[in-house]
Amino acid sequence: MGKENNLKAWLYLLPAFIFLVVFMIYPLIDVLVYSFEEGYNFVSQKFFGIGFYNYSYILHDPYFLQAIKNTFIMVIITVPISTGVALLISLGLSSIKPLRKLFQTIYFLPYVTNTLAVGLVFMILFKKTAYSDGLVNLLINWFGGESVDFIDGPYWAKMFVMCFYIIWVVMPFKILILTSALASVKEDYYNAAKVDGTSKSRTFFKITLPMISPMIFYLIITGFIGAFKEYSDAVALFGTNLNAAGMNTIVGYVYDMLYGNSGGYPSYASAAAIILFIIVLTITCINLLVSRKHVHY
Amino acid sequence: MNNYLQLEKKTKIKNTVSKVVIYFFLAFWAILVLFPFYWMILSSLKSYAQYNGERIPKFFTLYPTLQNYKEAFTTVPLMKYFGNTVLFAVITTSIMLMVSTLAAFAFARLEFKGKNLVFTVFLSLMMIPNELVVITNFTTITNLDLRNTFTGLILPSVTSVFYIYLLKENFAQIPDELYYAAKVDGTSDLKYLIKVMVPISKPTIVSIVILKIIECWNSYVWPHLITDDEAYYLVSNGIQEIRENGFGRENVPAMMAAVVAISIPLIIIFLVFRNQIMTGVSKSGTKG
């Protein structure tokens, strides 16, 4: 009976197991191996040595350094702003009754839209062409500012659109999580606070914030991870040639190395992916350490 | 008494003011969210000449035209992209569902040696970012000569550890008594899974299916790496292709028509399954 059960269970697991081994576990080991194989040739599948050359190559590649810089700037700007604004919006949502459902539905829309497609709209809104300065520049002009080309113009302008779009895309998830976290705080606590005549701000900092701190913290961690893996939003705004636009990200660099005009170097791609993984892991560990001190479970 | 009334009036005013501020703020964000959608629909209804004639873009149009939609579906094979994406989404989701249900059943219902160890390994795989495994998968699929095939597109997109976990949690909540009763009746495990467990877990399964379909509809990176033949493009790659050399760079209204066409199916799915999607996402968000 025992043996038969064992066999049966494995039979049920088999399909999932095959998929995971072939497309996750094996690639995981393989990517490490790749990253240390020097001078790997994709066509002949040969290499001539083992070592850190791939890492040293990409760490000296100006495109990679640019990608790291871009990614870090995006992370540092978008994670705090999106989390903070999402918190404000969720607080606003939980304090109103009429129209709440409608607002929630609207806020969730970006989650179900194709980021490549909507990115195109953002590009049109911000782009300055020979025909027209575009809508955003029109607004800037109304307020007395000068037109800026946000898509092919100066670095900070491109970075602004990029961050704006990233925030627009990640907000639905954060608002949803925070609204449900706020809804799960027991009414009793608020009632008790009311009876005691506690002020609104005090209630917020002493009750609401500690109660939802695990969720805020969860959003910060996933936000960091997600922002470090930023790629397709950049493609949506600036096209596939991100290096030329100076807006490449680490993940973008990995894919460029793998495939496309400058591709065919899986070893460099692997080394870059491993570096990304190490960065994400480090940041997550730091986050976990910080949370021990500040999060109330 | 007078004093008390005054105080009450004051609080009332204060409350009204804060309500107004809150509504103003919420409406502002709603406009920021909705505006791109409005703009794409508006631009898609303007004629080519009208759009390019507006040095200062207008917020409305008096002469809407459907010409751009006609162009979007005839100049580029948009219909083909749609068909590809639907096929890709349906097959990927079905295989994912079958594989995950079987695995979740084994973890939730069956006893076997090393179950805990295997489950821990499964869970730890959830933390592996896709970017790390894409490189080898790309090589594997290329070496198998599966570039520009649906098999190559679908196979690596099937795996989804998280959904196995979600289903397992759901299955585990179904009382053991049902299982033993079915066993006494001589029902086989597979029949019990299909006739009892799956129907009971229907809400979870529905949200998993919808989330996976959304994921498929929006997937860009893998299809971009594995297809360079237009006949196998999905909508994301199609839209990127349109952007880079579709209708000629300047035909923005036709581009916007394509964007609207691509966005509408998901928005309809969202409006119909609003609750399932939102609970699904918040559940998957709180997996930690």
Coordinates of C-alpha atoms in Angstrom, one line a residue:
Chain A
M1 CA 0.0 0.0 0.0
G2 CA 2.8 2.4 1.0
K3 CA 4.8 1.8 -2.1
E4 CA 1.8 2.0 -4.3
N5 CA 0.9 5.3 -2.8
N6 CA 4.4 6.6 -3.3
L7 CA 4.3 5.7 -6.9
K8 CA 0.9 7.2 -7.5
A9 CA 1.8 10.5 -5.8
W10 CA 4.9 10.8 -8.0
L11 CA 2.8 10.1 -11.0
Y12 CA 0.6 13.1 -10.2
L13 CA 3.6 15.2 -9.6
L14 CA 5.4 14.1 -12.7
P15 CA 4.2 16.6 -15.2
A16 CA 4.9 19.6 -12.9
F17 CA 8.2 18.1 -12.0
I18 CA 9.3 17.7 -15.6
F19 CA 8.4 21.3 -16.5
L20 CA 10.2 22.6 -13.4
V21 CA 13.3 20.6 -13.9
V22 CA 13.6 21.4 -17.6
F23 CA 12.6 25.1 -17.5
M24 CA 13.7 26.2 -14.0
I25 CA 16.1 24.0 -12.1
Y26 CA 18.4 23.0 -15.0
P27 CA 18.5 26.6 -16.3
L28 CA 19.3 27.8 -12.8
I29 CA 22.4 25.7 -12.7
D30 CA 23.2 26.3 -16.3
V31 CA 23.2 30.1 -15.9
L32 CA 25.8 29.8 -13.2
V33 CA 27.9 27.6 -15.4
Y34 CA 27.5 29.9 -18.4
S35 CA 28.6 32.9 -16.4
F36 CA 32.0 31.4 -15.7
E37 CA 32.7 30.0 -19.2
E38 CA 35.0 32.3 -21.0
G39 CA 34.8 33.0 -24.7
Y40 CA 31.7 30.8 -25.2
N41 CA 30.7 30.6 -28.8
F42 CA 27.0 30.2 -29.4
V43 CA 27.4 28.6 -32.8
S44 CA 30.1 26.0 -32.0
Q45 CA 29.0 25.8 -28.4
K46 CA 32.7 25.8 -27.3
F47 CA 34.6 27.8 -24.7
F48 CA 38.2 28.1 -23.8
G49 CA 38.4 28.6 -20.1
I50 CA 36.8 29.0 -16.7
G51 CA 37.0 32.2 -14.7
F52 CA 35.7 35.6 -13.9
Y53 CA 36.4 37.2 -17.3
N54 CA 32.6 37.6 -18.2
Y55 CA 32.0 39.5 -14.9
S56 CA 35.0 41.7 -15.4
Y57 CA 34.0 42.3 -19.0
I58 CA 30.5 43.5 -18.2
L59 CA 31.6 45.5 -15.2
H60 CA 33.8 47.4 -17.5
D61 CA 31.1 47.8 -20.2
P62 CA 29.9 51.4 -20.2
Y63 CA 26.4 50.2 -21.3
F64 CA 26.2 47.9 -18.3
L65 CA 27.3 50.7 -15.9
Q66 CA 24.7 53.0 -17.5
A67 CA 22.1 50.3 -17.1
I68 CA 22.9 49.9 -13.4
K69 CA 22.8 53.6 -12.8
N70 CA 19.4 53.9 -14.6
T71 CA 18.0 51.0 -12.7
F72 CA 19.1 52.3 -9.4
I73 CA 17.7 55.7 -10.1
M74 CA 14.3 54.2 -11.1
V75 CA 14.2 52.1 -8.0
I76 CA 15.0 54.9 -5.6
I77 CA 12.5 57.2 -7.2
T78 CA 9.6 54.9 -7.9
V79 CA 9.4 52.7 -4.9
P80 CA 9.0 55.3 -2.1
I81 CA 6.7 57.5 -4.2
S82 CA 4.4 54.8 -5.4
T83 CA 4.1 53.2 -2.0
G84 CA 3.5 56.6 -0.3
V85 CA 0.9 57.8 -2.8
A86 CA -0.8 54.4 -2.8
L87 CA -1.0 54.7 1.0
L88 CA -2.6 58.1 0.7
I89 CA -5.1 56.9 -1.9
S90 CA -6.0 53.9 0.1
L91 CA -6.5 56.0 3.2
G92 CA -8.7 58.3 1.2
L93 CA -10.7 55.4 -0.3
S94 CA -11.3 53.8 3.1
S95 CA -12.7 57.1 4.5
I96 CA -15.4 57.5 1.9
K97 CA -18.5 55.6 1.1
P98 CA -20.1 56.9 -2.0
L99 CA -18.2 56.3 -5.3
R100 CA -15.7 54.1 -3.5
K101 CA -16.4 51.0 -5.7
L102 CA -16.1 53.2 -8.8
F103 CA -12.8 54.7 -7.8
Q104 CA -11.4 51.2 -6.9
T105 CA -12.4 49.9 -10.3
I106 CA -10.8 52.8 -12.1
Y107 CA -7.6 52.6 -10.1
F108 CA -7.2 49.0 -11.0
L109 CA -7.5 49.4 -14.8
P110 CA -3.7 49.8 -15.5
Y111 CA -3.2 46.3 -14.0
V112 CA -5.2 44.7 -16.8
T113 CA -3.8 46.7 -19.7
N114 CA -1.0 45.8 -21.9
T115 CA 2.0 47.9 -20.8
L116 CA 3.5 47.9 -24.3
A117 CA 0.3 49.3 -25.7
V118 CA -0.4 52.0 -23.1
G119 CA 3.3 52.9 -23.1
L120 CA 2.8 53.9 -26.7
V121 CA 0.1 56.4 -25.5
F122 CA 2.4 57.8 -22.9
M123 CA 5.0 58.2 -25.6
I124 CA 2.6 60.1 -27.8
L125 CA 1.6 62.3 -24.9
F126 CA 5.1 63.3 -24.0
K127 CA 6.8 63.2 -27.4
K128 CA 7.8 66.4 -29.2
T129 CA 7.6 66.0 -33.0
A130 CA 8.0 68.4 -35.9
Y131 CA 4.2 68.7 -36.2
S132 CA 3.3 69.2 -32.6
D133 CA 4.9 69.6 -29.2
G134 CA 2.5 67.1 -27.7
L135 CA 0.0 67.4 -25.0
V136 CA 2.2 67.5 -21.9
N137 CA 4.3 70.3 -23.5
L138 CA 1.1 72.1 -24.2
L139 CA 0.3 72.0 -20.4
I140 CA 3.8 73.1 -19.6
N141 CA 3.4 76.0 -22.0
W142 CA 0.2 77.0 -20.4
F143 CA 2.0 77.4 -17.1
G144 CA 4.7 79.4 -18.8
G145 CA 7.3 76.7 -19.2
E146 CA 9.5 75.8 -22.2
S147 CA 8.7 72.7 -24.3
V148 CA 10.9 69.7 -23.6
D149 CA 11.4 66.6 -25.7
F150 CA 10.7 63.9 -23.1
I151 CA 11.3 61.0 -25.4
D152 CA 14.5 61.9 -27.3
G153 CA 15.6 64.8 -25.2
P154 CA 17.7 65.3 -22.1
Y155 CA 18.4 62.5 -19.7
W156 CA 16.4 63.8 -16.7
A157 CA 13.3 64.4 -18.9
K158 CA 13.5 60.8 -20.2
M159 CA 14.0 59.6 -16.6
F160 CA 11.0 61.6 -15.5
V161 CA 8.7 60.0 -18.1
M162 CA 10.1 56.6 -17.2
C163 CA 9.5 56.9 -13.5
F164 CA 6.1 58.4 -14.1
Y165 CA 5.0 55.5 -16.2
I166 CA 6.5 52.9 -13.8
I167 CA 4.5 54.5 -11.0
W168 CA 1.3 54.6 -13.1
V169 CA 1.8 50.9 -13.9
V170 CA 2.6 49.6 -10.3
M171 CA -0.1 51.7 -8.5
P172 CA -3.1 49.3 -9.0
F173 CA -1.4 46.4 -7.2
K174 CA -0.3 48.6 -4.3
I175 CA -3.6 50.3 -3.9
L176 CA -5.5 47.0 -3.9
I177 CA -3.2 45.4 -1.3
L178 CA -3.3 48.5 1.0
T179 CA -7.0 49.0 0.8
S180 CA -7.6 45.3 1.8
A181 CA -5.1 45.7 4.6
L182 CA -6.9 48.8 5.8
A183 CA -10.2 47.0 5.6
S184 CA -8.9 44.2 7.8
V185 CA -8.0 46.5 10.7
K186 CA -10.7 45.7 13.3
E187 CA -13.3 48.4 13.9
D188 CA -13.0 47.9 17.7
Y189 CA -9.6 49.5 17.8
Y190 CA -10.9 52.7 16.1
N191 CA -14.0 52.7 18.4
A192 CA -11.8 52.4 21.5
A193 CA -9.6 55.2 20.2
K194 CA -12.7 57.4 19.6
V195 CA -14.0 56.7 23.1
D196 CA -10.7 57.8 24.5
G197 CA -10.9 61.0 22.4
T198 CA -7.7 60.1 20.5
S199 CA -6.9 62.6 17.7
K200 CA -7.0 61.5 14.1
S201 CA -3.3 61.7 13.5
R202 CA -2.5 59.9 16.7
T203 CA -5.0 57.1 15.7
F204 CA -3.2 56.8 12.4
F205 CA 0.3 56.6 13.8
K206 CA -0.5 54.5 16.8
I207 CA -3.1 52.1 15.4
T208 CA -3.5 52.1 11.6
L209 CA 0.1 52.3 10.7
P210 CA 1.4 49.6 13.0
M211 CA -1.5 47.3 12.0
I212 CA -0.8 47.5 8.3
S213 CA 3.0 47.8 8.6
P214 CA 3.5 44.2 7.5
M215 CA 1.7 44.9 4.3
I216 CA 3.5 48.2 3.6
F217 CA 6.7 46.4 4.2
Y218 CA 5.7 43.6 1.9
L219 CA 4.9 46.1 -0.8
I220 CA 8.3 47.8 -0.3
I221 CA 10.1 44.4 -0.8
T222 CA 8.1 43.4 -3.8
G223 CA 8.4 46.9 -5.1
F224 CA 12.2 46.9 -4.9
I225 CA 12.3 43.5 -6.6
G226 CA 9.9 44.5 -9.4
A227 CA 11.6 47.8 -10.0
F228 CA 15.0 46.2 -10.3
K229 CA 13.6 44.0 -13.0
E230 CA 12.2 46.9 -15.0
Y231 CA 12.4 46.4 -18.7
S232 CA 9.2 46.3 -20.8
D233 CA 8.0 49.7 -19.7
A234 CA 11.3 51.2 -20.9
V235 CA 10.8 49.4 -24.3
A236 CA 7.3 50.7 -24.5
L237 CA 8.5 54.3 -24.1
F238 CA 11.9 54.3 -25.8
G239 CA 11.8 51.4 -28.3
T240 CA 13.9 48.3 -28.4
N241 CA 17.2 50.1 -28.8
L242 CA 17.5 51.1 -25.2
N243 CA 21.3 51.5 -25.3
A244 CA 21.0 54.2 -28.0
A245 CA 18.4 56.0 -25.9
G246 CA 20.7 55.8 -22.9
M247 CA 17.7 54.3 -20.9
N248 CA 18.7 50.7 -20.7
T249 CA 18.1 48.7 -17.5
I250 CA 19.9 45.7 -16.1
V251 CA 17.3 43.3 -17.4
G252 CA 17.4 45.1 -20.8
Y253 CA 21.1 44.6 -20.9
V254 CA 20.7 40.9 -20.2
Y255 CA 18.3 40.5 -23.1
D256 CA 20.4 42.7 -25.4
M257 CA 23.4 40.5 -24.8
L258 CA 21.4 37.4 -25.4
Y259 CA 19.6 38.3 -28.5
G260 CA 19.1 41.0 -31.1
N261 CA 21.6 43.2 -32.9
S262 CA 24.3 43.1 -30.2
G263 CA 23.3 39.7 -29.0
G264 CA 24.8 36.2 -29.2
Y265 CA 26.7 36.4 -25.9
P266 CA 24.9 34.2 -23.4
S267 CA 27.9 34.2 -21.1
Y268 CA 27.8 38.0 -20.7
A269 CA 24.0 37.8 -20.3
S270 CA 24.4 35.2 -17.6
A271 CA 27.0 37.1 -15.7
A272 CA 24.7 40.2 -15.8
A273 CA 21.7 38.2 -14.6
I274 CA 23.7 36.7 -11.7
I275 CA 24.8 40.2 -10.7
L276 CA 21.2 41.4 -10.8
F277 CA 20.2 38.4 -8.7
I278 CA 22.9 39.2 -6.1
I279 CA 21.8 42.9 -6.0
V280 CA 18.1 41.9 -5.5
L281 CA 19.0 39.3 -2.9
T282 CA 21.2 41.8 -0.9
I283 CA 18.5 44.5 -1.0
T284 CA 15.8 42.0 0.1
C285 CA 18.1 40.9 3.0
I286 CA 18.6 44.5 4.1
N287 CA 14.9 45.1 3.9
L288 CA 14.2 42.0 6.1
L289 CA 16.7 43.2 8.7
V290 CA 15.2 46.7 8.8
S291 CA 11.7 45.3 9.0
R292 CA 12.6 43.3 12.2
K293 CA 13.0 46.6 13.9
H294 CA 10.0 48.5 12.6
V295 CA 7.3 46.0 11.6
H296 CA 4.8 44.9 14.2
Y297 CA 3.3 41.5 13.5
Chain B
M1 CA -25.2 75.6 25.0
N2 CA -24.3 78.2 22.4
N3 CA -20.7 77.2 22.8
Y4 CA -21.6 73.6 22.1
L5 CA -23.5 74.4 19.0
Q6 CA -20.6 76.5 17.7
L7 CA -18.2 73.6 18.3
E8 CA -20.5 71.2 16.5
K9 CA -20.8 73.6 13.6
K10 CA -17.0 73.9 13.5
T11 CA -16.4 70.1 13.4
K12 CA -19.0 69.8 10.7
I13 CA -17.3 72.3 8.5
K14 CA -14.0 70.7 9.2
N15 CA -15.3 67.3 8.2
T16 CA -16.8 68.7 5.0
V17 CA -13.6 70.4 4.1
S18 CA -11.6 67.2 4.6
K19 CA -14.2 65.2 2.6
V20 CA -13.8 67.7 -0.3
V21 CA -10.1 67.5 -0.2
I22 CA -10.2 63.7 -0.2
Y23 CA -12.6 63.5 -3.1
F24 CA -10.6 66.0 -5.0
F25 CA -7.4 64.0 -4.5
L26 CA -9.1 60.7 -5.4
A27 CA -10.7 62.3 -8.5
F28 CA -7.3 63.7 -9.5
W29 CA -5.7 60.3 -9.5
A30 CA -8.7 58.8 -11.3
I31 CA -8.2 61.4 -14.1
L32 CA -4.5 60.5 -14.3
V33 CA -5.4 56.9 -14.7
L34 CA -8.2 57.4 -17.2
F35 CA -6.6 60.1 -19.3
P36 CA -4.3 57.8 -21.4
F37 CA -7.3 55.7 -22.2
Y38 CA -9.3 58.7 -23.2
W39 CA -6.5 60.0 -25.3
M40 CA -5.9 56.8 -27.2
I41 CA -9.6 56.5 -28.0
L42 CA -9.8 60.1 -29.0
S43 CA -6.7 60.0 -31.2
S44 CA -7.9 56.8 -32.8
L45 CA -11.1 58.6 -33.9
K46 CA -9.3 61.5 -35.5
S47 CA -8.5 61.3 -39.2
Y48 CA -4.8 61.3 -40.2
A49 CA -5.0 64.7 -41.7
Q50 CA -6.9 66.1 -38.7
Y51 CA -4.4 64.7 -36.2
N52 CA -1.4 66.0 -37.9
G53 CA -3.0 69.3 -38.7
E54 CA -3.4 70.0 -35.0
R55 CA -0.3 71.8 -33.8
I56 CA -2.1 72.2 -30.5
P57 CA -3.8 68.9 -29.8
K58 CA -7.6 69.2 -29.3
F59 CA -9.4 67.5 -26.4
F60 CA -12.3 66.4 -28.5
T61 CA -13.2 65.7 -32.1
L62 CA -16.3 66.8 -34.1
Y63 CA -15.6 64.4 -37.0
P64 CA -14.9 61.0 -35.6
T65 CA -13.9 58.4 -38.2
L66 CA -13.4 54.6 -38.0
Q67 CA -11.0 54.7 -40.9
N68 CA -8.0 54.2 -38.6
Y69 CA -9.5 50.9 -37.3
K70 CA -9.9 49.7 -40.9
E71 CA -6.3 50.6 -41.5
A72 CA -5.1 49.0 -38.4
F73 CA -6.7 45.7 -39.3
T74 CA -5.7 45.8 -43.0
T75 CA -2.2 47.4 -43.2
V76 CA -0.7 45.2 -40.4
P77 CA -1.9 41.6 -39.6
L78 CA -3.5 42.7 -36.4
M79 CA -6.1 39.9 -36.6
K80 CA -3.3 37.4 -36.9
Y81 CA -1.6 38.8 -33.8
F82 CA -5.0 38.5 -32.0
G83 CA -5.4 34.9 -33.1
N84 CA -1.9 34.0 -32.1
T85 CA -2.3 35.5 -28.6
V86 CA -5.7 33.8 -28.0
L87 CA -4.3 30.5 -29.1
F88 CA -1.2 31.0 -26.9
A89 CA -3.2 32.1 -23.9
V90 CA -5.7 29.3 -24.1
I91 CA -3.2 26.5 -24.6
T92 CA -0.7 27.8 -22.0
T93 CA -3.5 28.3 -19.4
S94 CA -5.0 24.8 -20.0
I95 CA -1.7 23.0 -19.7
M96 CA -0.8 25.1 -16.7
L97 CA -4.1 24.3 -15.0
M98 CA -3.8 20.5 -15.7
V99 CA -0.3 20.3 -14.5
S100 CA -0.9 22.5 -11.4
T101 CA -4.1 20.7 -10.4
L102 CA -2.4 17.3 -10.5
A103 CA 0.6 18.5 -8.5
A104 CA -1.6 20.4 -6.0
F105 CA -3.6 17.2 -5.5
A106 CA -0.5 15.2 -4.7
F107 CA 0.6 17.7 -2.2
A108 CA -2.7 18.2 -0.5
R109 CA -4.2 14.8 -0.5
L110 CA -1.7 12.0 -1.0
E111 CA 0.9 10.8 1.4
F112 CA 4.3 9.9 0.1
K113 CA 7.9 9.7 1.1
G114 CA 9.8 13.0 1.0
K115 CA 6.7 15.1 0.5
N116 CA 7.8 17.9 2.8
L117 CA 11.2 18.1 1.2
V118 CA 9.8 18.2 -2.3
F119 CA 7.2 20.8 -1.3
T120 CA 10.0 23.0 0.3
V121 CA 12.0 22.8 -2.9
F122 CA 8.8 23.8 -4.8
L123 CA 8.3 26.8 -2.5
S124 CA 11.9 28.0 -2.8
L125 CA 11.5 28.0 -6.6
M126 CA 8.9 30.7 -6.2
M127 CA 11.8 33.1 -5.3
I128 CA 13.7 32.5 -8.5
P129 CA 13.3 35.4 -10.9
N130 CA 12.4 34.6 -14.4
E131 CA 15.3 36.7 -15.8
L132 CA 17.7 34.1 -14.4
V133 CA 16.3 31.1 -16.2
V134 CA 15.3 32.8 -19.5
I135 CA 18.9 32.7 -20.8
T136 CA 19.1 28.9 -20.7
N137 CA 15.5 28.4 -21.9
F138 CA 16.3 30.6 -24.9
T139 CA 19.3 28.3 -25.7
T140 CA 17.3 25.2 -25.1
I141 CA 14.5 26.2 -27.3
T142 CA 16.9 27.5 -30.0
N143 CA 18.8 24.2 -30.0
L144 CA 15.6 22.2 -30.2
D145 CA 14.8 24.2 -33.3
L146 CA 11.6 25.4 -31.7
R147 CA 12.1 29.1 -32.5
N148 CA 9.0 30.6 -34.2
T149 CA 6.7 27.7 -33.2
F150 CA 3.9 27.7 -30.7
T151 CA 5.5 24.8 -28.8
G152 CA 8.6 27.0 -28.2
L153 CA 6.4 29.9 -27.1
I154 CA 4.2 27.8 -24.8
L155 CA 6.4 25.2 -23.0
P156 CA 8.5 27.5 -20.8
S157 CA 5.5 29.7 -20.1
V158 CA 3.6 26.9 -18.5
T159 CA 5.5 26.6 -15.2
S160 CA 3.9 28.5 -12.4
V161 CA 4.9 27.4 -8.9
F162 CA 2.8 29.9 -7.2
Y163 CA -0.5 28.6 -8.7
I164 CA 0.4 25.1 -7.5
Y165 CA 0.8 26.5 -4.0
L166 CA -2.4 28.4 -4.2
L167 CA -4.4 25.4 -5.3
K168 CA -2.8 23.2 -2.8
E169 CA -3.8 25.5 0.0
N170 CA -7.3 25.5 -1.4
F171 CA -7.5 21.7 -1.7
A172 CA -6.2 21.2 1.8
Q173 CA -9.2 23.0 3.2
I174 CA -11.6 20.4 1.8
P175 CA -12.6 18.1 4.7
D176 CA -10.9 14.7 4.8
E177 CA -14.3 13.0 5.4
L178 CA -15.4 13.7 1.8
Y179 CA -12.3 11.8 0.6
Y180 CA -12.8 8.8 2.9
A181 CA -16.5 8.6 1.9
A182 CA -15.6 8.7 -1.8
K183 CA -13.0 6.0 -1.1
V184 CA -15.6 3.8 0.6
D185 CA -17.8 4.2 -2.5
G186 CA -14.9 3.0 -4.6
T187 CA -14.2 6.3 -6.3
S188 CA -10.7 6.5 -7.8
D189 CA -8.4 9.4 -6.8
L190 CA -8.5 11.0 -10.2
K191 CA -12.3 10.9 -10.3
Y192 CA -12.5 12.3 -6.8
L193 CA -10.2 15.1 -7.9
I194 CA -12.2 16.0 -11.0
K195 CA -15.7 15.4 -9.6
V196 CA -15.3 16.8 -6.0
M197 CA -12.2 18.8 -5.4
V198 CA -12.2 20.8 -8.6
P199 CA -15.8 21.9 -8.4
I200 CA -15.4 22.9 -4.7
S201 CA -12.3 25.0 -5.6
K202 CA -14.0 26.6 -8.6
P203 CA -13.6 30.3 -7.3
T204 CA -9.8 29.9 -6.9
I205 CA -9.5 28.1 -10.2
V206 CA -11.4 30.8 -12.0
S207 CA -9.2 33.5 -10.6
I208 CA -6.1 31.5 -11.5
V209 CA -7.3 31.1 -15.0
I210 CA -8.1 34.8 -15.5
L211 CA -4.8 35.9 -14.0
K212 CA -2.8 33.5 -16.2
I213 CA -4.7 34.7 -19.3
I214 CA -3.9 38.3 -18.4
E215 CA -0.3 37.3 -18.0
C216 CA -0.3 35.6 -21.4
W217 CA -2.0 38.5 -23.1
N218 CA 0.6 40.9 -21.8
S219 CA 3.7 38.8 -22.1
Y220 CA 6.4 40.5 -24.1
V221 CA 9.9 39.3 -23.2
W222 CA 9.7 35.6 -24.0
P223 CA 7.8 36.0 -27.3
H224 CA 10.1 38.8 -28.3
L225 CA 13.1 36.5 -27.8
I226 CA 11.7 33.4 -29.4
T227 CA 9.9 34.8 -32.4
D228 CA 11.1 37.0 -35.3
D229 CA 8.6 35.7 -37.8
E230 CA 5.6 38.0 -38.0
A231 CA 3.3 34.9 -38.4
Y232 CA 4.0 34.1 -34.7
Y233 CA 3.8 37.5 -33.1
L234 CA 1.7 38.1 -30.1
V235 CA -0.1 41.4 -29.6
S236 CA 2.7 42.9 -27.5
N237 CA 5.3 42.1 -30.1
G238 CA 2.8 43.2 -32.8
I239 CA 2.4 46.6 -31.1
Q240 CA 6.2 47.0 -30.8
E241 CA 6.5 46.1 -34.4
I242 CA 3.8 48.6 -35.4
R243 CA 5.6 51.2 -33.3
E244 CA 9.0 50.6 -35.0
N245 CA 7.9 50.2 -38.6
G246 CA 4.2 49.8 -38.8
F247 CA 2.1 52.4 -40.6
G248 CA 5.0 54.6 -41.3
R249 CA 6.2 56.4 -38.2
E250 CA 3.8 59.3 -38.2
N251 CA 0.5 57.6 -38.5
V252 CA -0.3 58.0 -34.9
P253 CA -4.2 57.6 -35.2
A254 CA -3.8 54.2 -36.8
M255 CA -1.4 53.2 -34.1
M256 CA -3.8 54.3 -31.5
A257 CA -6.6 52.3 -33.1
A258 CA -4.4 49.2 -32.8
V259 CA -3.7 50.1 -29.2
V260 CA -7.4 50.4 -28.4
A261 CA -8.1 47.2 -30.2
I262 CA -5.5 45.4 -28.1
S263 CA -6.6 46.9 -24.8
I264 CA -10.3 46.3 -25.2
P265 CA -10.5 42.5 -24.7
L266 CA -8.7 42.6 -21.3
I267 CA -10.8 45.6 -20.2
I268 CA -14.0 43.6 -21.0
I269 CA -12.7 40.6 -19.1
F270 CA -11.8 42.8 -16.2
L271 CA -15.2 44.5 -16.0
V272 CA -17.0 41.1 -16.2
F273 CA -14.8 39.3 -13.7
R274 CA -13.9 42.3 -11.6
N275 CA -14.4 40.6 -8.2
Q276 CA -12.5 37.4 -9.1
I277 CA -9.6 39.3 -10.5
M278 CA -9.3 41.7 -7.6
T279 CA -9.6 39.0 -4.9
G280 CA -7.2 36.8 -7.0
V281 CA -4.6 39.5 -7.1
S282 CA -4.9 40.5 -3.5
K283 CA -4.7 36.8 -2.5
S284 CA -1.6 36.3 -4.7
G285 CA -0.3 39.5 -3.3
T286 CA -0.5 38.3 0.3
K287 CA 1.2 35.1 -0.4
G288 CA 4.3 36.1 1.7

